[in-house]
Amino acid sequence: MMALPAVLAMAAALTWAARHYALRRNLMDQPGERRSHGVATPRGGGIAIVLTLLLATGVAAWAWPGARVPLLVFGLGLVLVAGIGWWDDHRPLPAVRRLMVHLVAAALVAVLVWQASGNPLQAVLALLFTVSLINIWNFMDGINGIATTQAVLAGLAFAAVMPMPFALAGLVLALACLGFLPFNFPRARIFMGDVGSGALGYAIAALVCLASVVTEIQWILLLVPLSAFLVDAGFTLLTRMLSGQRWMEPHTQHLYQRAVKGGLSHTFVTGLYFVFGLFSITVFNACSDLQPRWEAAVAVAWLILATGLWLLLRKGMRN
């Protein structure tokens, strides 16, 4: 526990270094029709979060030899997702190539879940969930601070319900994101980039899968801390698919993007998502000791409520 402040300091120092690297290499995100920012901004700062998580994983593998294999498998998956994202930040790649790497990384998580639970169906669900969350976090990383603050909330939520030492995984994730956050919010001096957004989605998916095997919490309740992103990304992509649009291409149709395009500031919109996230993790933590059927009922009710709010706000912005 005493080493946790070092996680925060390391992430901040590495973000500072990543920003100077991006400026030297002219690694910049340019404004455009499908962007939510108005000035050229360095990108790739998420490498700081990735390196911090990898170092923490190495330390954990040294401290708990019995967990060395699963920790190293997780680290390998993180390297794969971050590596393809880093490549894409420097030289854009076809979506199919990125997806293939994401599938391999997700398969590593699925193998760990299968080994821990003995349940092949749970492993398949873990694979699909991990691939989805990698891309959801990438899609939702479009305005200052939104992806990072939601990751902080998720890390804290799962840390609160898992026994030690598993809870440290959530705390480390939250602190690594907090070290990056001042460089990205409220004013963005560097963007996370695909290297960070995809890796964050992978790390959070692994955290959810860890909670699914070390606690008795119903799997659907584990989705509640992520509900802001799951609902916005899920229904926006479903809408694009049903309307025949090329859903994998960049766009500005997510609810948070519509809000910014409508004149609201990045700070205000990220703040609204943060407040909703606080309610989500409060509901999650308050209900995590209920009987399984009540956990599932609460989760379904919360997700229906979130969907209704999304539909209401989307309709209002269209008008």
mmCIF file of C-alpha atoms in Angstrom:
data_model
loop_
_atom_site.group_PDB
_atom_site.id
_atom_site.type_symbol
_atom_site.label_atom_id
_atom_site.label_comp_id
_atom_site.label_asym_id
_atom_site.label_seq_id
_atom_site.Cartn_x
_atom_site.Cartn_y
_atom_site.Cartn_z
ATOM 1 C CA MET A 1 0.000 0.000 0.000
ATOM 2 C CA MET A 2 2.878 2.378 0.737
ATOM 3 C CA ALA A 3 4.038 2.066 -2.876
ATOM 4 C CA LEU A 4 0.721 3.276 -4.299
ATOM 5 C CA PRO A 5 1.697 7.002 -4.342
ATOM 6 C CA ALA A 6 4.653 5.989 -6.510
ATOM 7 C CA VAL A 7 2.171 4.729 -9.122
ATOM 8 C CA LEU A 8 0.618 8.198 -9.310
ATOM 9 C CA ALA A 9 3.996 9.932 -9.554
ATOM 10 C CA MET A 10 5.300 7.533 -12.193
ATOM 11 C CA ALA A 11 2.236 7.932 -14.409
ATOM 12 C CA ALA A 12 2.536 11.726 -14.209
ATOM 13 C CA ALA A 13 6.260 11.691 -15.002
ATOM 14 C CA LEU A 14 5.791 9.324 -17.932
ATOM 15 C CA THR A 15 2.951 11.445 -19.316
ATOM 16 C CA TRP A 16 5.209 14.500 -19.199
ATOM 17 C CA ALA A 17 7.866 12.525 -21.108
ATOM 18 C CA ALA A 18 5.285 11.236 -23.616
ATOM 19 C CA ARG A 19 4.151 14.785 -24.351
ATOM 20 C CA HIS A 20 7.689 15.921 -25.123
ATOM 21 C CA TYR A 21 8.213 12.844 -27.320
ATOM 22 C CA ALA A 22 5.007 13.606 -29.258
ATOM 23 C CA LEU A 23 6.041 17.232 -29.776
ATOM 24 C CA ARG A 24 9.498 16.193 -31.037
ATOM 25 C CA ARG A 25 8.006 13.624 -33.426
ATOM 26 C CA ASN A 26 5.169 15.937 -34.499
ATOM 27 C CA LEU A 27 2.729 13.257 -33.373
ATOM 28 C CA MET A 28 -0.370 15.458 -33.415
ATOM 29 C CA ASP A 29 -4.125 15.063 -33.629
ATOM 30 C CA GLN A 30 -5.390 17.611 -36.115
ATOM 31 C CA PRO A 31 -8.843 19.240 -35.851
ATOM 32 C CA GLY A 32 -11.447 18.034 -38.324
ATOM 33 C CA GLU A 33 -15.101 17.423 -39.035
ATOM 34 C CA ARG A 34 -15.017 14.128 -37.150
ATOM 35 C CA ARG A 35 -13.076 15.531 -34.188
ATOM 36 C CA SER A 36 -14.311 17.291 -31.067
ATOM 37 C CA HIS A 37 -11.270 19.525 -30.564
ATOM 38 C CA GLY A 38 -10.343 22.762 -32.286
ATOM 39 C CA VAL A 39 -6.537 22.874 -32.081
ATOM 40 C CA ALA A 40 -3.733 20.467 -32.987
ATOM 41 C CA THR A 41 -2.816 18.464 -29.870
ATOM 42 C CA PRO A 42 -0.082 15.888 -29.144
ATOM 43 C CA ARG A 43 -1.327 12.312 -28.854
ATOM 44 C CA GLY A 44 -0.053 9.036 -27.452
ATOM 45 C CA GLY A 45 0.018 10.052 -23.796
ATOM 46 C CA GLY A 46 -1.748 6.845 -22.814
ATOM 47 C CA ILE A 47 1.588 5.050 -23.131
ATOM 48 C CA ALA A 48 2.291 6.452 -19.652
ATOM 49 C CA ILE A 49 -0.686 4.561 -18.198
ATOM 50 C CA VAL A 50 0.362 1.403 -20.041
ATOM 51 C CA LEU A 51 3.972 1.504 -18.820
ATOM 52 C CA THR A 52 2.827 2.190 -15.265
ATOM 53 C CA LEU A 53 0.454 -0.775 -15.349
ATOM 54 C CA LEU A 54 3.145 -3.022 -16.815
ATOM 55 C CA LEU A 55 5.635 -2.055 -14.124
ATOM 56 C CA ALA A 56 3.016 -2.641 -11.424
ATOM 57 C CA THR A 57 2.254 -6.036 -12.993
ATOM 58 C CA GLY A 58 5.950 -6.939 -12.858
ATOM 59 C CA VAL A 59 6.205 -5.906 -9.210
ATOM 60 C CA ALA A 60 3.095 -7.932 -8.375
ATOM 61 C CA ALA A 61 4.533 -10.982 -10.150
ATOM 62 C CA TRP A 62 7.660 -10.663 -8.018
ATOM 63 C CA ALA A 63 5.696 -10.131 -4.783
ATOM 64 C CA TRP A 64 3.219 -12.992 -5.365
ATOM 65 C CA PRO A 65 5.024 -15.834 -7.171
ATOM 66 C CA GLY A 66 1.874 -17.963 -7.135
ATOM 67 C CA ALA A 67 0.138 -15.414 -9.360
ATOM 68 C CA ARG A 68 3.087 -14.935 -11.685
ATOM 69 C CA VAL A 69 1.691 -16.817 -14.685
ATOM 70 C CA PRO A 70 -1.723 -15.073 -14.836
ATOM 71 C CA LEU A 71 -0.069 -11.694 -14.238
ATOM 72 C CA LEU A 72 2.400 -12.257 -17.062
ATOM 73 C CA VAL A 73 -0.406 -13.458 -19.370
ATOM 74 C CA PHE A 74 -2.355 -10.277 -18.572
ATOM 75 C CA GLY A 75 0.786 -8.226 -19.220
ATOM 76 C CA LEU A 76 1.284 -9.886 -22.595
ATOM 77 C CA GLY A 77 -2.279 -9.022 -23.614
ATOM 78 C CA LEU A 78 -1.778 -5.438 -22.486
ATOM 79 C CA VAL A 79 1.393 -5.179 -24.567
ATOM 80 C CA LEU A 80 -0.439 -6.513 -27.630
ATOM 81 C CA VAL A 81 -3.322 -4.049 -27.359
ATOM 82 C CA ALA A 82 -1.109 -1.091 -26.491
ATOM 83 C CA GLY A 83 1.428 -2.055 -29.151
ATOM 84 C CA ILE A 84 -1.081 -2.116 -32.001
ATOM 85 C CA GLY A 85 -2.511 1.157 -30.687
ATOM 86 C CA TRP A 86 0.950 2.761 -30.576
ATOM 87 C CA TRP A 87 1.541 1.640 -34.147
ATOM 88 C CA ASP A 88 -1.827 3.053 -35.197
ATOM 89 C CA ASP A 89 -1.037 6.372 -33.495
ATOM 90 C CA HIS A 90 2.122 6.658 -35.621
ATOM 91 C CA ARG A 91 0.831 5.099 -38.846
ATOM 92 C CA PRO A 92 -2.915 4.410 -39.138
ATOM 93 C CA LEU A 93 -3.783 0.738 -39.643
ATOM 94 C CA PRO A 94 -6.864 -0.986 -41.115
ATOM 95 C CA ALA A 95 -9.504 -1.753 -38.508
ATOM 96 C CA VAL A 96 -9.369 -5.481 -39.301
ATOM 97 C CA ARG A 97 -5.687 -5.740 -38.327
ATOM 98 C CA ARG A 98 -6.339 -4.008 -35.032
ATOM 99 C CA LEU A 99 -9.318 -6.270 -34.378
ATOM 100 C CA MET A 100 -7.254 -9.419 -34.950
ATOM 101 C CA VAL A 101 -4.731 -8.323 -32.321
ATOM 102 C CA HIS A 102 -7.578 -7.429 -29.950
ATOM 103 C CA LEU A 103 -9.000 -10.929 -30.399
ATOM 104 C CA VAL A 104 -5.673 -12.528 -29.485
ATOM 105 C CA ALA A 105 -5.347 -10.358 -26.371
ATOM 106 C CA ALA A 106 -8.956 -11.083 -25.389
ATOM 107 C CA ALA A 107 -8.342 -14.800 -25.852
ATOM 108 C CA LEU A 108 -5.578 -14.584 -23.240
ATOM 109 C CA VAL A 109 -8.059 -13.114 -20.746
ATOM 110 C CA ALA A 110 -10.574 -15.802 -21.679
ATOM 111 C CA VAL A 111 -8.020 -18.556 -20.991
ATOM 112 C CA LEU A 112 -7.351 -17.075 -17.545
ATOM 113 C CA VAL A 113 -11.090 -16.958 -16.799
ATOM 114 C CA TRP A 114 -11.524 -20.563 -17.957
ATOM 115 C CA GLN A 115 -8.616 -21.693 -15.799
ATOM 116 C CA ALA A 116 -9.949 -19.857 -12.739
ATOM 117 C CA SER A 117 -13.637 -20.720 -13.117
ATOM 118 C CA GLY A 118 -13.641 -23.998 -15.029
ATOM 119 C CA ASN A 119 -16.572 -22.583 -17.004
ATOM 120 C CA PRO A 120 -16.084 -22.478 -20.813
ATOM 121 C CA LEU A 121 -19.198 -20.333 -21.325
ATOM 122 C CA GLN A 122 -17.858 -17.746 -18.910
ATOM 123 C CA ALA A 123 -14.579 -17.790 -20.847
ATOM 124 C CA VAL A 124 -16.379 -17.156 -24.159
ATOM 125 C CA LEU A 125 -18.297 -14.270 -22.605
ATOM 126 C CA ALA A 126 -15.011 -12.881 -21.278
ATOM 127 C CA LEU A 127 -13.510 -12.981 -24.768
ATOM 128 C CA LEU A 128 -16.454 -11.159 -26.368
ATOM 129 C CA PHE A 129 -16.661 -8.644 -23.531
ATOM 130 C CA THR A 130 -12.935 -7.859 -23.645
ATOM 131 C CA VAL A 131 -12.911 -7.276 -27.405
ATOM 132 C CA SER A 132 -15.981 -5.071 -27.080
ATOM 133 C CA LEU A 133 -14.622 -2.985 -24.218
ATOM 134 C CA ILE A 134 -11.282 -2.382 -25.955
ATOM 135 C CA ASN A 135 -13.170 -0.780 -28.817
ATOM 136 C CA ILE A 136 -15.806 0.934 -26.679
ATOM 137 C CA TRP A 137 -13.141 2.783 -24.703
ATOM 138 C CA ASN A 138 -11.529 3.786 -27.976
ATOM 139 C CA PHE A 139 -14.836 5.064 -29.380
ATOM 140 C CA MET A 140 -15.641 6.991 -26.195
ATOM 141 C CA ASP A 141 -12.237 8.671 -25.889
ATOM 142 C CA GLY A 142 -13.243 11.781 -27.797
ATOM 143 C CA ILE A 143 -13.265 14.728 -25.374
ATOM 144 C CA ASN A 144 -11.000 15.886 -22.583
ATOM 145 C CA GLY A 145 -10.921 13.604 -19.558
ATOM 146 C CA ILE A 146 -13.965 11.468 -20.282
ATOM 147 C CA ALA A 147 -12.249 8.101 -20.824
ATOM 148 C CA THR A 148 -9.802 8.638 -17.972
ATOM 149 C CA THR A 149 -12.346 9.708 -15.358
ATOM 150 C CA GLN A 150 -14.633 6.782 -16.165
ATOM 151 C CA ALA A 151 -11.653 4.434 -15.804
ATOM 152 C CA VAL A 152 -10.830 5.957 -12.400
ATOM 153 C CA LEU A 153 -14.395 5.348 -11.232
ATOM 154 C CA ALA A 154 -14.349 1.766 -12.525
ATOM 155 C CA GLY A 155 -11.033 1.033 -10.823
ATOM 156 C CA LEU A 156 -12.272 2.356 -7.476
ATOM 157 C CA ALA A 157 -15.629 0.558 -7.776
ATOM 158 C CA PHE A 158 -14.071 -2.853 -8.330
ATOM 159 C CA ALA A 159 -11.351 -2.276 -5.748
ATOM 160 C CA ALA A 160 -14.097 -1.686 -3.171
ATOM 161 C CA VAL A 161 -15.744 -5.086 -3.711
ATOM 162 C CA MET A 162 -12.726 -7.358 -4.172
ATOM 163 C CA PRO A 163 -10.652 -8.839 -1.346
ATOM 164 C CA MET A 164 -6.987 -7.994 -0.967
ATOM 165 C CA PRO A 165 -4.635 -8.334 -2.761
ATOM 166 C CA PHE A 166 -6.973 -8.380 -5.791
ATOM 167 C CA ALA A 167 -8.305 -4.937 -4.868
ATOM 168 C CA LEU A 168 -4.859 -3.514 -5.584
ATOM 169 C CA ALA A 169 -5.490 -4.051 -9.306
ATOM 170 C CA GLY A 170 -8.334 -1.540 -9.233
ATOM 171 C CA LEU A 171 -6.388 0.934 -7.103
ATOM 172 C CA VAL A 172 -3.347 0.801 -9.387
ATOM 173 C CA LEU A 173 -5.517 1.363 -12.451
ATOM 174 C CA ALA A 174 -7.228 4.365 -10.827
ATOM 175 C CA LEU A 175 -3.917 5.917 -9.713
ATOM 176 C CA ALA A 176 -2.262 5.399 -13.110
ATOM 177 C CA CYS A 177 -5.183 7.233 -14.724
ATOM 178 C CA LEU A 178 -5.067 10.011 -12.121
ATOM 179 C CA GLY A 179 -1.401 10.599 -12.955
ATOM 180 C CA PHE A 180 -2.328 11.162 -16.592
ATOM 181 C CA LEU A 181 -5.500 13.186 -15.963
ATOM 182 C CA PRO A 182 -4.009 16.662 -15.233
ATOM 183 C CA PHE A 183 -2.366 16.620 -18.667
ATOM 184 C CA ASN A 184 -5.714 15.908 -20.360
ATOM 185 C CA PHE A 185 -8.324 17.701 -18.250
ATOM 186 C CA PRO A 186 -9.728 20.332 -18.113
ATOM 187 C CA ARG A 187 -7.338 21.527 -20.863
ATOM 188 C CA ALA A 188 -5.809 18.857 -23.052
ATOM 189 C CA ARG A 189 -2.046 19.212 -23.331
ATOM 190 C CA ILE A 190 -1.907 15.672 -24.709
ATOM 191 C CA PHE A 191 -4.443 13.094 -25.839
ATOM 192 C CA MET A 192 -4.429 9.480 -24.743
ATOM 193 C CA GLY A 193 -4.293 8.110 -28.285
ATOM 194 C CA ASP A 194 -5.202 4.585 -29.364
ATOM 195 C CA VAL A 195 -2.290 3.245 -27.328
ATOM 196 C CA GLY A 196 -4.051 4.381 -24.168
ATOM 197 C CA SER A 197 -7.753 4.067 -24.937
ATOM 198 C CA GLY A 198 -7.567 0.490 -26.196
ATOM 199 C CA ALA A 199 -5.263 -0.547 -23.360
ATOM 200 C CA LEU A 200 -7.615 1.017 -20.804
ATOM 201 C CA GLY A 201 -10.541 -0.921 -22.253
ATOM 202 C CA TYR A 202 -8.481 -4.110 -22.022
ATOM 203 C CA ALA A 203 -7.364 -3.430 -18.449
ATOM 204 C CA ILE A 204 -10.909 -2.641 -17.278
ATOM 205 C CA ALA A 205 -12.273 -5.748 -18.998
ATOM 206 C CA ALA A 206 -9.624 -7.826 -17.220
ATOM 207 C CA LEU A 207 -10.615 -6.153 -13.947
ATOM 208 C CA VAL A 208 -14.275 -7.071 -14.500
ATOM 209 C CA CYS A 209 -13.278 -10.651 -15.324
ATOM 210 C CA LEU A 210 -11.134 -10.791 -12.179
ATOM 211 C CA ALA A 211 -14.097 -9.609 -10.090
ATOM 212 C CA SER A 212 -16.274 -12.262 -11.725
ATOM 213 C CA VAL A 213 -14.031 -15.071 -10.417
ATOM 214 C CA VAL A 214 -12.952 -13.735 -6.993
ATOM 215 C CA THR A 215 -16.386 -12.478 -5.851
ATOM 216 C CA GLU A 216 -19.923 -13.877 -5.886
ATOM 217 C CA ILE A 217 -21.376 -10.806 -7.601
ATOM 218 C CA GLN A 218 -23.779 -11.449 -10.481
ATOM 219 C CA TRP A 219 -22.059 -10.802 -13.805
ATOM 220 C CA ILE A 220 -24.708 -8.332 -14.989
ATOM 221 C CA LEU A 221 -24.249 -6.186 -11.865
ATOM 222 C CA LEU A 222 -20.547 -5.967 -12.760
ATOM 223 C CA LEU A 223 -21.598 -3.972 -15.832
ATOM 224 C CA VAL A 224 -23.235 -1.185 -13.797
ATOM 225 C CA PRO A 225 -20.021 0.823 -13.108
ATOM 226 C CA LEU A 226 -19.446 0.906 -16.886
ATOM 227 C CA SER A 227 -23.033 1.727 -17.820
ATOM 228 C CA ALA A 228 -22.385 5.286 -19.059
ATOM 229 C CA PHE A 229 -20.030 4.024 -21.764
ATOM 230 C CA LEU A 230 -21.841 0.757 -22.474
ATOM 231 C CA VAL A 231 -25.152 2.503 -23.142
ATOM 232 C CA ASP A 232 -23.782 5.438 -25.133
ATOM 233 C CA ALA A 233 -21.435 3.354 -27.267
ATOM 234 C CA GLY A 234 -23.737 0.366 -27.616
ATOM 235 C CA PHE A 235 -26.863 2.198 -28.734
ATOM 236 C CA THR A 236 -24.985 4.682 -30.896
ATOM 237 C CA LEU A 237 -23.286 1.855 -32.785
ATOM 238 C CA LEU A 238 -26.571 -0.063 -33.030
ATOM 239 C CA THR A 239 -28.245 3.034 -34.495
ATOM 240 C CA ARG A 240 -25.454 3.402 -37.056
ATOM 241 C CA MET A 241 -25.686 -0.268 -38.039
ATOM 242 C CA LEU A 242 -29.474 -0.159 -38.455
ATOM 243 C CA SER A 243 -29.203 2.954 -40.618
ATOM 244 C CA GLY A 244 -26.640 1.276 -42.889
ATOM 245 C CA GLN A 245 -23.709 3.490 -41.933
ATOM 246 C CA ARG A 246 -20.123 2.219 -41.779
ATOM 247 C CA TRP A 247 -20.064 1.947 -38.015
ATOM 248 C CA MET A 248 -16.319 1.328 -37.673
ATOM 249 C CA GLU A 249 -15.451 4.691 -39.215
ATOM 250 C CA PRO A 250 -14.813 7.767 -37.005
ATOM 251 C CA HIS A 251 -17.898 9.863 -36.340
ATOM 252 C CA THR A 252 -19.396 12.388 -33.911
ATOM 253 C CA GLN A 253 -22.737 10.737 -33.169
ATOM 254 C CA HIS A 254 -22.169 9.572 -29.598
ATOM 255 C CA LEU A 255 -24.240 11.457 -27.070
ATOM 256 C CA TYR A 256 -21.185 13.161 -25.542
ATOM 257 C CA GLN A 257 -20.048 14.284 -29.003
ATOM 258 C CA ARG A 258 -23.488 15.671 -29.842
ATOM 259 C CA ALA A 259 -23.444 17.605 -26.565
ATOM 260 C CA VAL A 260 -20.089 19.204 -27.394
ATOM 261 C CA LYS A 261 -21.142 19.944 -30.975
ATOM 262 C CA GLY A 262 -24.250 21.559 -29.501
ATOM 263 C CA GLY A 263 -22.159 24.086 -27.618
ATOM 264 C CA LEU A 264 -21.460 22.484 -24.233
ATOM 265 C CA SER A 265 -17.851 22.516 -23.046
ATOM 266 C CA HIS A 266 -15.680 19.418 -22.715
ATOM 267 C CA THR A 267 -15.409 20.108 -18.988
ATOM 268 C CA PHE A 268 -19.173 20.276 -18.490
ATOM 269 C CA VAL A 269 -19.930 17.121 -20.507
ATOM 270 C CA THR A 270 -17.154 15.116 -18.851
ATOM 271 C CA GLY A 271 -18.478 16.340 -15.520
ATOM 272 C CA LEU A 272 -21.984 15.116 -16.343
ATOM 273 C CA TYR A 273 -20.651 11.679 -17.260
ATOM 274 C CA PHE A 274 -18.604 11.671 -14.064
ATOM 275 C CA VAL A 275 -21.669 12.448 -11.950
ATOM 276 C CA PHE A 276 -23.623 9.671 -13.678
ATOM 277 C CA GLY A 277 -20.645 7.385 -13.077
ATOM 278 C CA LEU A 278 -20.669 8.260 -9.375
ATOM 279 C CA PHE A 279 -24.335 7.262 -9.161
ATOM 280 C CA SER A 280 -23.524 4.056 -11.061
ATOM 281 C CA ILE A 281 -20.741 2.955 -8.728
ATOM 282 C CA THR A 282 -22.822 3.909 -5.687
ATOM 283 C CA VAL A 283 -25.647 1.648 -6.872
ATOM 284 C CA PHE A 284 -23.112 -1.070 -7.660
ATOM 285 C CA ASN A 285 -21.394 -0.992 -4.276
ATOM 286 C CA ALA A 286 -24.673 -0.686 -2.345
ATOM 287 C CA CYS A 287 -26.120 -3.756 -4.068
ATOM 288 C CA SER A 288 -23.055 -6.015 -4.326
ATOM 289 C CA ASP A 289 -24.024 -8.033 -1.207
ATOM 290 C CA LEU A 290 -27.625 -8.750 -2.196
ATOM 291 C CA GLN A 291 -28.985 -12.143 -3.152
ATOM 292 C CA PRO A 292 -28.108 -12.998 -6.781
ATOM 293 C CA ARG A 293 -31.630 -12.484 -8.136
ATOM 294 C CA TRP A 294 -31.850 -9.025 -6.547
ATOM 295 C CA GLU A 295 -28.411 -8.074 -7.868
ATOM 296 C CA ALA A 296 -29.594 -9.011 -11.359
ATOM 297 C CA ALA A 297 -32.874 -7.123 -10.904
ATOM 298 C CA VAL A 298 -31.095 -3.961 -9.763
ATOM 299 C CA ALA A 299 -28.633 -4.175 -12.661
ATOM 300 C CA VAL A 300 -31.384 -4.618 -15.265
ATOM 301 C CA ALA A 301 -33.378 -1.745 -13.767
ATOM 302 C CA TRP A 302 -30.317 0.528 -13.761
ATOM 303 C CA LEU A 303 -29.413 -0.295 -17.357
ATOM 304 C CA ILE A 304 -33.021 0.330 -18.457
ATOM 305 C CA LEU A 305 -32.937 3.670 -16.623
ATOM 306 C CA ALA A 306 -29.631 4.576 -18.303
ATOM 307 C CA THR A 307 -31.040 3.616 -21.708
ATOM 308 C CA GLY A 308 -34.146 5.720 -21.165
ATOM 309 C CA LEU A 309 -32.014 8.707 -20.148
ATOM 310 C CA TRP A 310 -29.837 8.223 -23.250
ATOM 311 C CA LEU A 311 -32.902 8.134 -25.521
ATOM 312 C CA LEU A 312 -34.400 11.215 -23.864
ATOM 313 C CA LEU A 313 -31.201 13.256 -24.145
ATOM 314 C CA ARG A 314 -30.525 12.110 -27.705
ATOM 315 C CA LYS A 315 -34.029 13.137 -28.746
ATOM 316 C CA GLY A 316 -33.615 16.507 -27.054
ATOM 317 C CA MET A 317 -30.325 17.165 -28.857
ATOM 318 C CA ARG A 318 -31.852 16.199 -32.186
ATOM 319 C CA ASN A 319 -34.577 18.744 -31.604
#
